[in-house]
Amino acid sequence: MSVVALDEAARRWAGELEEREARRSGVSRLQARRIVARRTGLAPGTLENIKNRRTKGVRGWVLGVLQAAYVREIENEIARLSHELDMARLGVLASDDGEIQEMEAQRASLRELVG
């Protein structure tokens, strides 16, 4: 993989982590960046620089941290969806067939992301 492709992967992972945290927590992107930074051990400025393409190349360990955090995030989302599907199938959650199919489709697409 080229350096440019690795930088783009890091930018995408950092952006996705911030976006997902902002949605889940109901906070601003800046607050979400701080949460992600604390969770990953990276400085908020590092995440901002990666997202704004102000790097000369993302170091390997930073790329590894972002990738691991992104995979964990997707795996947690898969687990949440699986739990909701189980509850819907048991009748604990009021869900129609369309909602169940949508959750199954989301789960399948997330599984493809992490292989």
mmCIF file of C-alpha atoms in Angstrom:
data_model
loop_
_atom_site.group_PDB
_atom_site.id
_atom_site.type_symbol
_atom_site.label_atom_id
_atom_site.label_comp_id
_atom_site.label_asym_id
_atom_site.label_seq_id
_atom_site.Cartn_x
_atom_site.Cartn_y
_atom_site.Cartn_z
ATOM 1 C CA MET A 1 0.000 0.000 0.000
ATOM 2 C CA SER A 2 1.348 3.436 -0.870
ATOM 3 C CA VAL A 3 1.976 6.184 1.675
ATOM 4 C CA VAL A 4 -0.881 8.205 0.181
ATOM 5 C CA ALA A 5 -3.281 5.275 0.536
ATOM 6 C CA LEU A 6 -2.209 4.734 4.147
ATOM 7 C CA ASP A 7 -2.700 8.426 4.923
ATOM 8 C CA GLU A 8 -6.175 8.301 3.388
ATOM 9 C CA ALA A 9 -7.055 5.202 5.402
ATOM 10 C CA ALA A 10 -5.927 6.954 8.597
ATOM 11 C CA ARG A 11 -7.954 10.047 7.652
ATOM 12 C CA ARG A 12 -11.055 7.942 6.990
ATOM 13 C CA TRP A 13 -10.705 5.985 10.246
ATOM 14 C CA ALA A 14 -10.157 9.136 12.313
ATOM 15 C CA GLY A 15 -13.165 10.820 10.723
ATOM 16 C CA GLU A 16 -15.395 7.763 11.189
ATOM 17 C CA LEU A 17 -14.383 7.395 14.833
ATOM 18 C CA GLU A 18 -15.177 11.060 15.524
ATOM 19 C CA GLU A 19 -18.467 10.926 13.643
ATOM 20 C CA ARG A 20 -19.644 7.771 15.385
ATOM 21 C CA GLU A 21 -18.698 9.147 18.804
ATOM 22 C CA ALA A 22 -20.491 12.428 18.131
ATOM 23 C CA ARG A 23 -23.667 10.576 17.102
ATOM 24 C CA ARG A 24 -23.543 8.088 19.960
ATOM 25 C CA SER A 25 -22.767 10.647 22.680
ATOM 26 C CA GLY A 26 -24.704 13.584 21.245
ATOM 27 C CA VAL A 27 -21.678 15.869 21.469
ATOM 28 C CA SER A 28 -19.979 18.210 19.017
ATOM 29 C CA ARG A 29 -17.256 17.004 16.665
ATOM 30 C CA LEU A 30 -14.636 18.805 18.768
ATOM 31 C CA GLN A 31 -15.778 17.046 21.939
ATOM 32 C CA ALA A 32 -15.957 13.747 20.067
ATOM 33 C CA ARG A 33 -12.368 14.275 18.871
ATOM 34 C CA ARG A 34 -11.242 14.710 22.482
ATOM 35 C CA ILE A 35 -13.030 11.518 23.504
ATOM 36 C CA VAL A 36 -11.495 9.573 20.618
ATOM 37 C CA ALA A 37 -8.077 11.038 21.404
ATOM 38 C CA ARG A 38 -8.325 9.960 25.034
ATOM 39 C CA ARG A 39 -9.539 6.491 24.031
ATOM 40 C CA THR A 40 -6.747 5.956 21.482
ATOM 41 C CA GLY A 41 -3.947 7.692 23.363
ATOM 42 C CA LEU A 42 -3.418 10.164 20.523
ATOM 43 C CA ALA A 43 -3.406 13.935 20.900
ATOM 44 C CA PRO A 44 -6.521 15.753 19.632
ATOM 45 C CA GLY A 45 -4.225 17.845 17.439
ATOM 46 C CA THR A 46 -2.836 14.710 15.838
ATOM 47 C CA LEU A 47 -6.341 13.587 14.895
ATOM 48 C CA GLU A 48 -7.131 17.050 13.540
ATOM 49 C CA ASN A 49 -3.937 17.114 11.467
ATOM 50 C CA ILE A 50 -4.659 13.677 10.039
ATOM 51 C CA LYS A 51 -8.221 14.649 9.156
ATOM 52 C CA ASN A 52 -7.110 17.909 7.523
ATOM 53 C CA ARG A 53 -4.268 16.216 5.602
ATOM 54 C CA ARG A 54 -1.606 18.224 7.406
ATOM 55 C CA THR A 55 0.859 15.389 7.790
ATOM 56 C CA LYS A 56 3.921 14.325 5.881
ATOM 57 C CA GLY A 57 2.917 10.724 6.384
ATOM 58 C CA VAL A 58 1.155 8.952 9.191
ATOM 59 C CA ARG A 59 3.529 6.905 11.310
ATOM 60 C CA GLY A 60 2.947 3.173 11.377
ATOM 61 C CA TRP A 61 2.052 2.979 15.055
ATOM 62 C CA VAL A 62 -0.519 5.779 14.672
ATOM 63 C CA LEU A 63 -2.048 3.939 11.739
ATOM 64 C CA GLY A 64 -2.178 0.767 13.834
ATOM 65 C CA VAL A 65 -3.877 2.560 16.739
ATOM 66 C CA LEU A 66 -6.514 4.094 14.445
ATOM 67 C CA GLN A 67 -7.155 0.819 12.647
ATOM 68 C CA ALA A 68 -7.538 -1.095 15.925
ATOM 69 C CA ALA A 69 -9.899 1.545 17.321
ATOM 70 C CA TYR A 70 -11.958 1.513 14.129
ATOM 71 C CA VAL A 71 -12.221 -2.290 14.116
ATOM 72 C CA ARG A 72 -13.240 -2.254 17.799
ATOM 73 C CA GLU A 73 -15.891 0.353 17.029
ATOM 74 C CA ILE A 74 -17.334 -1.723 14.184
ATOM 75 C CA GLU A 75 -17.251 -4.907 16.272
ATOM 76 C CA ASN A 76 -19.112 -3.117 19.096
ATOM 77 C CA GLU A 77 -21.720 -1.923 16.592
ATOM 78 C CA ILE A 78 -22.130 -5.489 15.282
ATOM 79 C CA ALA A 79 -22.605 -6.752 18.840
ATOM 80 C CA ARG A 80 -25.200 -4.043 19.548
ATOM 81 C CA LEU A 81 -27.127 -4.866 16.377
ATOM 82 C CA SER A 82 -26.949 -8.595 17.111
ATOM 83 C CA HIS A 83 -28.368 -8.000 20.574
ATOM 84 C CA GLU A 84 -31.189 -5.844 19.179
ATOM 85 C CA LEU A 85 -31.972 -8.511 16.578
ATOM 86 C CA ASP A 86 -32.100 -11.196 19.254
ATOM 87 C CA MET A 87 -34.439 -9.071 21.371
ATOM 88 C CA ALA A 88 -36.655 -8.293 18.366
ATOM 89 C CA ARG A 89 -36.883 -11.968 17.449
ATOM 90 C CA LEU A 90 -37.834 -12.854 21.022
ATOM 91 C CA GLY A 91 -40.548 -10.221 20.937
ATOM 92 C CA VAL A 92 -38.969 -8.069 23.661
ATOM 93 C CA LEU A 93 -38.621 -5.159 21.245
ATOM 94 C CA ALA A 94 -41.553 -4.099 19.121
ATOM 95 C CA SER A 95 -40.139 -4.411 15.606
ATOM 96 C CA ASP A 96 -41.672 -5.179 12.267
ATOM 97 C CA ASP A 97 -40.100 -7.347 9.578
ATOM 98 C CA GLY A 98 -38.774 -4.289 7.740
ATOM 99 C CA GLU A 99 -36.849 -3.079 10.782
ATOM 100 C CA ILE A 100 -35.414 -6.530 11.393
ATOM 101 C CA GLN A 101 -34.307 -6.836 7.768
ATOM 102 C CA GLU A 102 -32.724 -3.377 7.940
ATOM 103 C CA MET A 103 -30.775 -4.300 11.086
ATOM 104 C CA GLU A 104 -29.625 -7.545 9.465
ATOM 105 C CA ALA A 105 -28.458 -5.631 6.394
ATOM 106 C CA GLN A 106 -26.574 -3.128 8.560
ATOM 107 C CA ARG A 107 -24.915 -5.938 10.470
ATOM 108 C CA ALA A 108 -23.903 -7.697 7.238
ATOM 109 C CA SER A 109 -22.375 -4.534 5.781
ATOM 110 C CA LEU A 110 -20.447 -3.898 9.003
ATOM 111 C CA ARG A 111 -19.134 -7.458 8.971
ATOM 112 C CA GLU A 112 -17.831 -6.881 5.448
ATOM 113 C CA LEU A 113 -15.900 -3.834 6.700
ATOM 114 C CA VAL A 114 -13.929 -5.863 9.225
ATOM 115 C CA GLY A 115 -13.658 -8.975 7.090
#
